Coordinates of C-alpha atoms and ligand atoms in Angstrom, one line a residue:
M20 CA 103.8 145.0 158.6
K21 CA 101.8 141.9 158.4
K22 CA 102.0 142.1 154.6
I23 CA 105.8 142.3 154.7
Y24 CA 105.9 139.4 157.1
L25 CA 103.7 137.3 154.7
L26 CA 105.9 138.3 151.8
L27 CA 108.9 137.2 153.7
L28 CA 107.3 133.9 154.5
F29 CA 106.5 133.5 150.9
I30 CA 110.1 134.2 149.8
T31 CA 111.5 131.7 152.4
A32 CA 109.1 129.1 151.1
L33 CA 110.3 129.8 147.6
L34 CA 114.0 129.6 148.5
A35 CA 113.4 126.5 150.5
N36 CA 112.1 124.5 147.6
D37 CA 111.2 126.1 144.3
K38 CA 107.4 126.3 144.7
V39 CA 104.3 124.2 145.1
H40 CA 103.2 122.6 141.8
T41 CA 100.3 120.3 140.9
Y42 CA 101.4 116.9 139.6
A43 CA 99.6 114.2 137.6
K44 CA 98.9 111.2 139.8
N45 CA 101.0 108.0 139.5
E46 CA 97.7 106.2 138.8
E47 CA 97.5 108.1 135.5
C48 CA 100.7 106.5 134.2
K49 CA 99.6 103.0 134.9
V50 CA 97.6 102.2 131.8
C51 CA 100.5 102.9 129.4
H52 CA 103.6 102.3 131.6
T53 CA 102.3 99.3 133.5
T54 CA 105.7 97.6 133.9
I55 CA 107.4 100.7 135.1
Y56 CA 104.5 101.5 137.4
D57 CA 104.5 98.1 139.0
E58 CA 108.3 98.2 139.6
F59 CA 108.0 101.7 141.1
Y60 CA 105.7 100.2 143.8
T61 CA 108.4 97.8 144.9
S62 CA 110.8 100.7 145.6
M63 CA 111.4 102.9 148.7
H64 CA 110.5 105.9 146.6
A65 CA 106.9 104.7 146.8
N66 CA 107.2 104.2 150.6
S67 CA 108.9 107.4 151.6
I68 CA 106.3 108.6 154.2
P69 CA 106.4 107.5 157.9
Q70 CA 103.1 105.6 157.5
K71 CA 104.7 103.3 154.9
D72 CA 108.1 103.0 156.3
P73 CA 108.5 101.8 159.9
I74 CA 112.2 103.0 160.1
H75 CA 111.4 106.5 158.9
N76 CA 108.4 106.5 161.2
A77 CA 110.5 105.5 164.3
V78 CA 112.9 108.4 163.7
W79 CA 110.1 110.9 162.8
Q80 CA 108.3 110.0 166.1
K81 CA 111.4 111.2 168.1
H82 CA 112.1 114.2 165.9
P83 CA 111.6 117.6 167.5
H84 CA 109.8 118.9 164.4
N85 CA 107.1 116.3 165.0
K86 CA 106.9 116.5 168.8
K87 CA 107.2 120.2 169.2
L88 CA 106.5 121.9 165.9
Q89 CA 104.2 119.4 164.0
R90 CA 105.9 120.4 160.8
Y91 CA 107.0 117.7 158.4
S92 CA 110.1 119.5 157.1
C93 CA 111.3 116.1 155.7
G94 CA 108.7 116.7 153.0
K95 CA 111.2 118.5 150.9
C96 CA 112.6 115.1 149.9
H97 CA 110.2 112.5 151.3
T98 CA 106.9 114.0 149.9
P99 CA 108.1 116.5 147.3
A100 CA 104.8 116.4 145.4
A101 CA 102.7 117.3 148.5
N102 CA 100.0 119.8 147.9
N103 CA 100.9 121.6 151.1
L104 CA 104.7 121.5 150.7
D105 CA 104.9 125.2 151.3
K106 CA 103.5 124.7 154.8
M107 CA 105.9 121.8 155.5
L108 CA 108.8 124.1 154.7
T109 CA 107.7 127.3 156.3
K110 CA 108.7 128.0 159.9
G111 CA 105.7 128.5 162.2
Q112 CA 103.3 126.5 160.0
K113 CA 101.9 123.1 160.9
A114 CA 101.7 120.2 158.4
L115 CA 102.0 116.6 159.1
P116 CA 102.3 113.6 156.7
E117 CA 98.8 112.3 156.0
S118 CA 97.9 108.7 155.1
K119 CA 94.8 109.8 153.2
N120 CA 96.4 112.4 151.1
V121 CA 97.5 111.0 147.7
T122 CA 100.0 113.8 147.1
H123 CA 101.7 112.5 150.3
T124 CA 101.3 108.7 149.9
E125 CA 102.7 108.8 146.3
G126 CA 106.1 109.7 147.7
I127 CA 108.7 110.6 145.1
S128 CA 106.0 110.5 142.4
C129 CA 106.5 109.8 138.7
A130 CA 105.4 113.2 137.4
Y131 CA 107.5 114.9 140.1
C132 CA 110.7 113.3 139.2
H133 CA 110.1 113.6 135.5
R134 CA 109.5 117.4 135.8
I135 CA 112.9 118.1 137.4
K136 CA 114.5 120.6 135.2
S137 CA 117.7 121.4 137.1
I138 CA 119.3 121.2 140.5
E139 CA 120.3 124.2 142.6
L140 CA 123.3 123.4 144.8
H141 CA 123.0 124.6 148.5
K142 CA 125.0 124.0 151.7
K143 CA 122.3 122.4 153.8
T144 CA 120.4 120.5 151.1
N145 CA 120.1 121.0 147.4
T146 CA 116.9 122.0 145.7
N147 CA 115.1 120.6 142.7
M148 CA 113.8 123.1 140.2
I149 CA 110.6 122.0 138.5
T150 CA 109.3 122.9 135.0
N151 CA 106.1 124.9 135.0
T152 CA 104.7 122.9 132.1
P153 CA 102.5 120.3 133.8
K154 CA 102.3 117.5 131.3
T155 CA 105.7 117.6 129.7
Y156 CA 108.1 115.0 130.9
F157 CA 111.8 114.7 130.5
G158 CA 113.4 111.4 129.4
T159 CA 116.3 110.1 127.5
R160 CA 114.9 108.2 124.6
K161 CA 115.5 109.9 121.3
E162 CA 113.5 107.4 119.3
S163 CA 110.4 107.7 121.4
L164 CA 106.9 107.5 119.9
E165 CA 104.7 110.5 120.6
S166 CA 102.6 110.0 123.7
P167 CA 98.9 110.6 123.3
F168 CA 98.7 111.6 127.0
H169 CA 101.6 113.9 127.5
S170 CA 104.4 115.7 125.7
I171 CA 108.0 114.6 125.9
A172 CA 110.4 117.5 126.4
S173 CA 111.9 117.7 123.0
D174 CA 115.2 119.0 124.2
G175 CA 115.4 116.0 126.6
N176 CA 117.3 116.6 129.8
E177 CA 120.9 115.6 130.2
I178 CA 120.5 115.2 134.0
F179 CA 118.3 112.1 133.4
K180 CA 121.2 110.5 131.6
N181 CA 124.1 111.6 133.8
G182 CA 122.4 110.9 137.1
N183 CA 122.3 114.5 138.4
V184 CA 118.5 114.3 138.6
C185 CA 119.1 112.3 141.8
I186 CA 121.4 114.7 143.6
G187 CA 118.7 117.2 144.5
C188 CA 117.7 114.9 147.3
H189 CA 120.6 112.4 147.6
S190 CA 123.7 114.6 147.6
H191 CA 123.8 115.5 151.3
K192 CA 121.8 116.6 154.3
Q193 CA 123.4 119.0 156.8
N194 CA 122.0 119.5 160.3
K195 CA 122.0 122.8 162.2
F196 CA 125.5 122.1 163.5
G197 CA 126.9 121.9 160.0
L198 CA 127.3 118.1 160.2
N199 CA 126.6 116.1 157.1
V200 CA 124.2 113.5 158.4
C201 CA 124.6 111.6 155.2
S202 CA 126.3 112.4 151.9
T203 CA 126.8 110.6 148.6
N204 CA 129.9 111.2 146.6
I205 CA 128.3 112.9 143.6
D206 CA 131.4 114.0 141.6
N207 CA 132.8 110.6 141.0
Q208 CA 131.4 109.1 137.9
M209 CA 133.5 106.1 137.2
D210 CA 133.8 104.0 134.1
Q211 CA 130.7 105.8 132.7
A212 CA 128.7 104.5 135.6
N213 CA 126.4 106.9 137.5
C214 CA 123.4 106.8 139.8
V215 CA 121.0 106.0 136.9
S216 CA 123.1 103.4 135.2
C217 CA 123.7 101.5 138.4
H218 CA 120.4 101.9 140.2
M219 CA 118.1 102.0 137.1
P220 CA 119.7 99.6 134.6
Q221 CA 118.0 98.7 131.3
I222 CA 116.1 95.5 131.8
K223 CA 113.7 93.4 129.6
G224 CA 110.2 94.8 129.0
S225 CA 108.7 97.6 127.0
V226 CA 108.8 101.3 128.0
S227 CA 105.1 101.5 127.3
N228 CA 102.2 99.3 126.3
L229 CA 101.9 101.4 123.1
S230 CA 105.3 100.5 121.8
N231 CA 107.4 97.4 121.8
T232 CA 110.9 98.4 122.9
K233 CA 113.1 95.5 124.1
T234 CA 114.2 97.2 127.3
H235 CA 113.2 99.9 129.8
A236 CA 114.9 101.6 132.7
F237 CA 114.3 99.6 135.9
H238 CA 112.1 101.7 138.2
G239 CA 112.4 99.5 141.4
F240 CA 115.5 101.6 142.4
S241 CA 117.7 98.8 143.7
G242 CA 119.1 99.7 147.1
S243 CA 119.6 98.6 150.7
H244 CA 116.0 97.6 151.3
F245 CA 115.0 96.0 148.0
H246 CA 116.6 94.4 144.8
S247 CA 120.1 94.6 146.2
D248 CA 120.9 91.5 144.2
M249 CA 121.0 93.8 141.2
L250 CA 124.0 95.6 142.6
T251 CA 126.3 92.8 143.8
Q252 CA 128.4 93.1 140.6
Y253 CA 129.8 96.3 141.9
V254 CA 131.3 94.8 145.1
D255 CA 133.9 92.0 144.7
L256 CA 135.0 89.6 147.4
S257 CA 138.3 87.7 147.2
I258 CA 140.8 85.9 149.4
L259 CA 144.5 86.1 149.7
R260 CA 146.1 83.2 151.5
N261 CA 149.5 83.4 153.3
I262 CA 151.2 80.7 155.4
E263 CA 150.1 81.9 158.9
H264 CA 147.0 83.9 158.0
F265 CA 144.7 85.0 155.3
Y266 CA 143.0 88.2 154.1
V267 CA 139.5 88.8 152.9
N268 CA 139.3 91.7 150.4
I269 CA 136.2 93.7 149.8
D270 CA 136.6 95.7 146.6
N271 CA 133.9 98.4 146.5
R272 CA 133.7 99.6 142.9
T273 CA 131.0 102.0 143.7
S274 CA 131.3 105.8 143.5
H275 CA 130.0 106.2 147.1
A276 CA 130.5 104.5 150.4
L277 CA 129.0 101.0 150.6
L278 CA 126.1 102.3 152.8
L279 CA 125.1 105.9 153.2
H280 CA 122.5 106.4 155.9
P281 CA 124.0 106.7 159.4
L282 CA 121.5 104.1 160.8
R283 CA 123.1 101.3 158.7
V284 CA 125.7 98.8 159.8
A285 CA 127.5 96.5 157.3
V286 CA 128.8 93.2 158.6
L287 CA 131.4 90.7 157.2
K288 CA 130.9 87.1 158.4
V289 CA 133.6 84.6 157.7
S290 CA 133.7 80.9 158.7
V291 CA 136.1 78.1 157.9
T292 CA 134.9 74.5 157.3
R293 CA 137.4 71.7 157.7
G294 CA 135.9 68.3 157.3
A295 CA 132.7 68.2 159.3
K296 CA 133.6 71.1 161.5
T297 CA 132.8 74.8 160.9
T298 CA 134.6 77.5 162.8
P299 CA 133.1 80.9 162.7
L300 CA 135.7 83.7 162.9
E301 CA 135.1 87.1 164.5
N302 CA 132.6 89.3 162.7
Q303 CA 133.8 92.6 161.2
V304 CA 131.6 95.6 161.5
F305 CA 131.6 98.7 159.2
V306 CA 129.8 101.7 160.4
R307 CA 129.7 105.5 160.5
V308 CA 128.6 106.7 163.9
I309 CA 127.5 110.3 164.4
G310 CA 127.3 111.8 167.9
K311 CA 127.9 114.5 170.5
D312 CA 130.4 114.6 173.4
G313 CA 131.9 111.3 172.2
K314 CA 128.5 109.4 172.5
P315 CA 126.2 108.3 169.7
A316 CA 123.4 110.8 169.1
M317 CA 120.3 111.3 166.9
P318 CA 120.9 113.2 163.6
W319 CA 119.4 116.4 164.9
T320 CA 121.7 116.6 168.0
A321 CA 124.9 115.1 166.6
D322 CA 127.7 117.5 165.9
T323 CA 130.6 115.2 164.8
T324 CA 131.4 111.9 163.3
I325 CA 132.7 109.9 166.2
K326 CA 133.7 106.8 164.3
D327 CA 133.9 105.9 160.6
T328 CA 134.9 102.4 159.5
M329 CA 132.4 102.3 156.6
I330 CA 133.9 101.0 153.3
Q331 CA 134.4 104.1 151.2
A332 CA 133.9 104.9 147.5
N333 CA 136.3 102.9 145.4
E334 CA 138.0 101.4 148.5
K335 CA 139.6 98.0 148.6
R336 CA 139.5 96.9 152.2
S337 CA 141.6 94.0 153.4
I338 CA 140.7 92.2 156.6
K339 CA 143.3 90.0 158.2
Y340 CA 142.3 86.7 159.8
D341 CA 145.0 84.9 162.0
F342 CA 143.9 81.5 160.9
K343 CA 146.1 78.9 159.2
L344 CA 144.3 77.5 156.2
Q345 CA 145.0 73.9 155.1
K346 CA 144.4 72.2 151.8
G347 CA 140.8 71.2 151.6
D348 CA 139.5 74.0 153.8
R349 CA 136.5 75.9 152.6
V350 CA 136.1 79.6 153.6
D351 CA 132.5 81.0 153.5
V352 CA 132.4 84.8 153.2
V353 CA 129.1 86.7 153.7
L354 CA 128.7 90.5 153.3
G355 CA 125.5 92.0 154.4
W356 CA 123.9 94.6 156.6
Y357 CA 121.4 95.7 159.2
L358 CA 119.3 98.6 158.1
V359 CA 119.2 99.8 161.7
N360 CA 122.2 99.6 163.9
P361 CA 121.3 96.9 166.4
K362 CA 122.5 99.3 169.2
A363 CA 119.8 101.8 168.2
V364 CA 116.9 99.3 167.7
K365 CA 115.6 99.5 171.3
K366 CA 115.9 103.3 171.5
L367 CA 113.8 103.6 168.4
N368 CA 111.2 101.0 169.6
L369 CA 111.8 98.9 166.5
E370 CA 112.3 95.6 168.3
N371 CA 109.2 94.1 166.6
E372 CA 109.9 95.3 163.1
T373 CA 111.6 92.6 161.1
I374 CA 112.8 95.0 158.4
A375 CA 114.8 96.9 161.1
T376 CA 116.2 93.9 163.0
E377 CA 116.9 91.2 160.3
F378 CA 120.4 90.6 158.8
H379 CA 120.2 91.4 155.1
L380 CA 122.4 89.1 153.1
F381 CA 124.0 91.1 150.2
K382 CA 126.7 88.8 148.8
K383 CA 127.9 85.3 149.7
Q384 CA 130.9 83.5 148.2
S385 CA 132.8 80.3 149.1
F386 CA 136.5 79.6 148.4
T387 CA 138.0 76.1 148.6
F388 CA 141.7 75.6 149.0
Ligands
HEC412 C1 117.6 116.5 151.6 C2 116.6 115.5 151.4 C3 116.1 114.8 152.7 C4 115.5 115.4 153.7 C5 115.2 116.9 153.9 C6 115.1 114.4 154.6 N1 115.5 113.1 154.1 FE1 115.4 111.4 155.0 N2 116.2 110.4 153.4 C7 116.7 111.1 152.3 C8 117.2 110.1 151.4 C9 117.8 110.5 150.0 C10 117.2 108.9 152.0 C11 117.7 107.6 151.5 C12 119.1 107.4 152.1 C13 119.7 106.1 152.0 O1 118.9 105.1 151.9 O2 120.9 106.1 152.2 C14 116.5 109.1 153.3 C15 116.3 108.1 154.3 C16 115.8 108.4 155.5 C17 115.7 107.4 156.5 C18 116.0 105.9 156.4 C19 114.7 105.2 156.1 C20 114.8 103.7 156.1 O3 113.8 103.0 155.7 O4 115.9 103.1 156.3 C21 115.2 108.0 157.7 C22 114.9 107.3 159.0 C23 115.0 109.4 157.3 N3 115.4 109.6 156.0 C24 114.4 110.3 158.2 C25 114.2 111.6 157.8 C26 113.5 112.6 158.7 C27 112.8 112.2 160.0 C28 113.5 113.7 158.0 C29 112.9 115.1 158.5 C30 113.2 115.5 159.8 C31 114.2 113.6 156.8 N4 114.6 112.2 156.7 C32 114.5 114.6 155.9 C33 116.6 112.5 152.0 C34 116.1 113.4 152.9
HEC413 C1 98.1 107.0 127.0 C2 99.3 106.4 127.2 C3 100.3 107.1 128.2 C4 100.1 107.5 129.4 C5 98.8 107.5 130.2 C6 101.4 108.0 129.9 N1 102.3 107.8 129.0 FE1 104.3 108.3 129.1 N2 104.6 107.6 127.3 C7 103.7 107.1 126.4 C8 104.3 106.8 125.1 C9 103.6 106.1 123.9 C10 105.7 107.1 125.3 C11 106.8 107.0 124.2 C12 107.7 105.8 124.6 C13 107.4 104.6 123.8 O1 108.0 104.6 122.7 O2 106.6 103.8 124.2 C14 105.9 107.6 126.6 C15 107.1 108.1 127.1 C16 107.3 108.6 128.4 C17 108.5 108.9 128.9 C18 109.9 108.8 128.3 C19 110.3 109.9 127.5 C20 111.7 109.6 126.8 O3 111.8 110.0 125.6 O4 112.5 109.0 127.4 C21 108.3 109.4 130.2 C22 109.4 109.9 131.2 C23 106.9 109.3 130.5 N3 106.3 108.8 129.3 C24 106.3 109.6 131.6 C25 105.0 109.4 131.9 C26 104.3 109.7 133.2 C27 105.1 110.3 134.4 C28 103.0 109.4 133.1 C29 101.9 109.6 134.1 C30 101.8 110.9 134.8 C31 102.8 108.9 131.7 N4 104.0 108.9 131.1 C32 101.6 108.5 131.2 C33 102.4 106.9 126.7 C34 101.7 107.3 127.9
HEC414 C1 112.6 114.1 145.6 C2 113.7 113.5 146.3 C3 114.4 112.3 145.6 C4 114.9 112.2 144.3 C5 114.8 113.2 143.2 C6 115.5 110.9 144.3 N1 115.4 110.2 145.5 FE1 116.0 108.4 145.9 N2 115.2 108.5 147.8 C7 114.6 109.6 148.3 C8 114.1 109.3 149.6 C9 113.4 110.3 150.6 C10 114.5 108.0 149.9 C11 114.2 107.2 151.2 C12 112.9 106.7 151.3 C13 112.7 105.9 152.6 O1 113.6 105.1 152.9 O2 111.7 106.1 153.3 C14 115.1 107.5 148.7 C15 115.7 106.2 148.6 C16 116.4 105.8 147.5 C17 117.1 104.6 147.5 C18 117.2 103.5 148.6 C19 116.4 102.4 148.3 C20 116.5 101.3 149.4 O3 116.2 100.1 149.0 O4 116.9 101.6 150.5 C21 117.8 104.5 146.3 C22 118.7 103.4 145.7 C23 117.5 105.7 145.6 N3 116.7 106.5 146.4 C24 118.0 106.0 144.3 C25 117.6 107.2 143.6 C26 118.1 107.5 142.3 C27 118.9 106.6 141.4 C28 117.5 108.7 141.9 C29 117.7 109.4 140.6 C30 117.2 108.8 139.5 C31 116.8 109.2 143.1 N4 116.9 108.2 144.1 C32 116.1 110.4 143.1 C33 114.4 110.8 147.7 C34 114.7 111.1 146.3
HEC415 C1 128.9 101.8 140.3 C2 127.6 101.6 140.7 C3 126.9 102.7 141.6 C4 126.8 104.0 141.3 C5 127.5 104.8 140.2 C6 126.0 104.5 142.4 N1 125.6 103.5 143.2 FE1 124.4 103.7 144.8 N2 124.8 101.8 145.4 C7 125.6 100.9 144.7 C8 125.8 99.8 145.5 C9 126.7 98.6 145.1 C10 125.1 100.0 146.7 C11 125.1 99.1 148.0 C12 124.2 97.9 147.8 C13 122.8 98.2 148.1 O1 122.4 99.2 148.8 O2 122.0 97.4 147.6 C14 124.4 101.3 146.6 C15 123.6 101.8 147.6 C16 122.9 103.0 147.4 C17 121.9 103.5 148.3 C18 121.5 102.9 149.6 C19 122.4 103.3 150.8 C20 121.8 103.1 152.2 O3 122.6 103.4 153.1 O4 120.7 102.6 152.3 C21 121.5 104.7 147.8 C22 120.5 105.6 148.5 C23 122.2 105.0 146.6 N3 123.1 103.9 146.4 C24 122.1 106.1 145.8 C25 123.0 106.4 144.8 C26 123.0 107.7 144.2 C27 122.1 108.9 144.4 C28 124.0 107.7 143.2 C29 124.5 108.8 142.3 C30 125.0 110.0 143.0 C31 124.6 106.3 143.3 N4 123.9 105.6 144.3 C32 125.6 105.9 142.5 C33 126.0 101.2 143.4 C34 126.1 102.4 142.8
HEC416 C1 113.4 109.3 141.2 C2 113.1 109.7 139.9 C3 112.2 108.9 139.0 C4 110.9 108.5 139.4 C5 110.2 108.6 140.7 C6 110.3 107.9 138.2 N1 111.2 107.9 137.2 FE1 110.9 107.4 135.3 N2 112.9 107.7 134.8 C7 113.8 108.3 135.7 C8 115.1 108.4 135.0 C9 116.4 109.0 135.6 C10 114.9 107.8 133.7 C11 115.9 107.7 132.6 C12 116.5 106.3 132.6 C13 117.5 106.0 131.5 O1 117.4 106.6 130.4 O2 118.3 105.1 131.7 C14 113.5 107.4 133.6 C15 112.9 106.8 132.5 C16 111.5 106.7 132.4 C17 110.9 106.3 131.2 C18 111.6 105.9 129.9 C19 112.2 104.5 130.0 C20 113.3 104.2 129.2 O3 113.9 103.1 129.3 O4 113.8 105.1 128.5 C21 109.5 106.2 131.4 C22 108.4 105.8 130.4 C23 109.3 106.6 132.8 N3 110.6 106.8 133.3 C24 108.1 106.6 133.4 C25 108.0 106.7 134.8 C26 106.8 106.4 135.5 C27 105.5 106.0 134.9 C28 107.1 106.5 136.9 C29 106.2 106.2 138.1 C30 105.6 104.9 138.1 C31 108.4 107.0 137.0 N4 109.0 107.0 135.7 C32 109.1 107.3 138.1 C33 113.5 108.8 136.9 C34 112.4 108.6 137.6

């Protein structure tokens, strides 16, 4: 009986996330891929455990899997290279994120991501399938040199080019009530753009120290925490002036909603300067609130979306201001966000964490009439 039980546990672990593999350490890539390595350490992929991310930590502290079960089920996406991933994903086991375990602190590690062979689609969360060949990495360069340290999968892997390598973790996450806590529109590839081309553009600097390529794929993964300046080109701000009022237009030319995580709040701040006087107009807030019984709730108790004013994929949103513009007026438009909804900051004990409380300026533009 015990044997059958163990076998069942083993099978559930397999189904939950492929299986546990051993990965080369990030440190091992540093000598040759120094630029890419340094960039990676400015990204959230290198900070994906609670000990390195105060916002993740705040939510994890309140999560029932921490308080009651002591099982870091988040590891499927937050520490996918963990040497005890099977425990993290198996009911009844205990496994917490550890600040002294490199396989945890490396986050979404280099070798992990570069060994993703395919993605299995599932209802609750997708699953990354990993190659069994340890030192063979997928990439997209056809003209690559041979690497003295590892092999490069000769057939390449289309998913590194079309962005599907990202959707094992980023597509969606459903809670036990069937609510999608967050989801990214993964079908919509517009104008040849995809997750990789937008978030990992080719920038100056060589792929490795052994070659001298002009560019390499940016590994800082521009997003809502860091390097958001690299994404401003995908969101246009403009003004339409009428006699009695004017409109500010936000044109989101992105294949997903402007912000994805339900903790986020985007804000549009508009002010008019006439001569020496500046008049701030009312702020506009864009947010998706999840909850239960009509009240906001944590992701593990929420069963519905109670409000959604977030700017959607490919949406052009017009906001009307009842303000009569005159010749010479200057309108300043600022679009930005709070990583944590100010209404949730106190509940999550994040009052003293600047990253959670500061306003993050994304794009600013002035229009003179
Ligand atoms: C299916 C994959 C997946 C699982 C499982 C998962 N996450 Fe995440 N998590 C993500 C992704 C992807 C992001 C980045 C989303 C974004 O920025 O929009 C993220 C971001 C977060 C953030 C925002 C962090 C910040 O700095 O703003 C928090 C908080 C978070 N996750 C908590 C958790 C907790 C707690 C668990 C486990 C109970 C968990 N996640 C399980 C994929 C996952
Ligand atoms: C001894 C040097 C060396 C080390 C160490 C090294 N690489 Fe490489 N790698 C190379 C060379 C050389 C290339 C070929 C690219 C080029 O033309 O410079 C390459 C190419 C790659 C590619 C691109 C494949 C393609 O065709 O697009 C990936 C992905 C990659 N390495 C991942 C890694 C990872 C992950 C590590 C650490 C676990 C690592 N490398 C460590 C030398 C190295
Ligand atoms: C193994 C799971 C996994 C894979 C694969 C993955 N991510 Fe992530 N990603 C995460 C998690 C988890 C976070 C959130 C980390 C945190 O905030 O603590 C995240 C965060 C991000 C962010 C937010 C950064 C910020 O500043 O807020 C961006 C952008 C991102 N990922 C892009 C990508 C892209 C592009 C790919 C594909 C090339 C990809 N991710 C593949 C798990 C993954
Ligand atoms: C056309 C360009 C474009 C494409 C395609 C695109 N993104 Fe984004 N992404 C953006 C922009 C613009 C933002 C918002 C600005 C920011 O977060 O810096 C963003 C934000 C994000 C964030 C942060 C959201 C948050 O709430 O913290 C994540 C994570 C992300 N994208 C992942 C992905 C993934 C995964 C894909 C592919 C399925 C993808 N993106 C496709 C442009 C793009
Ligand atoms: C979240 C997944 C992910 C992580 C983590 C990641 N990479 Fe990559 N990497 C990619 C993708 C996708 C590409 C292909 C980009 C392209 O062709 O535009 C790539 C491309 C590369 C290339 C070839 C660059 C080029 O311009 O062709 C090298 C080398 C590389 N990665 C090394 C690394 C190293 C070293 C690390 C860790 C410091 C790392 N990667 C972490 C997804 C990842």
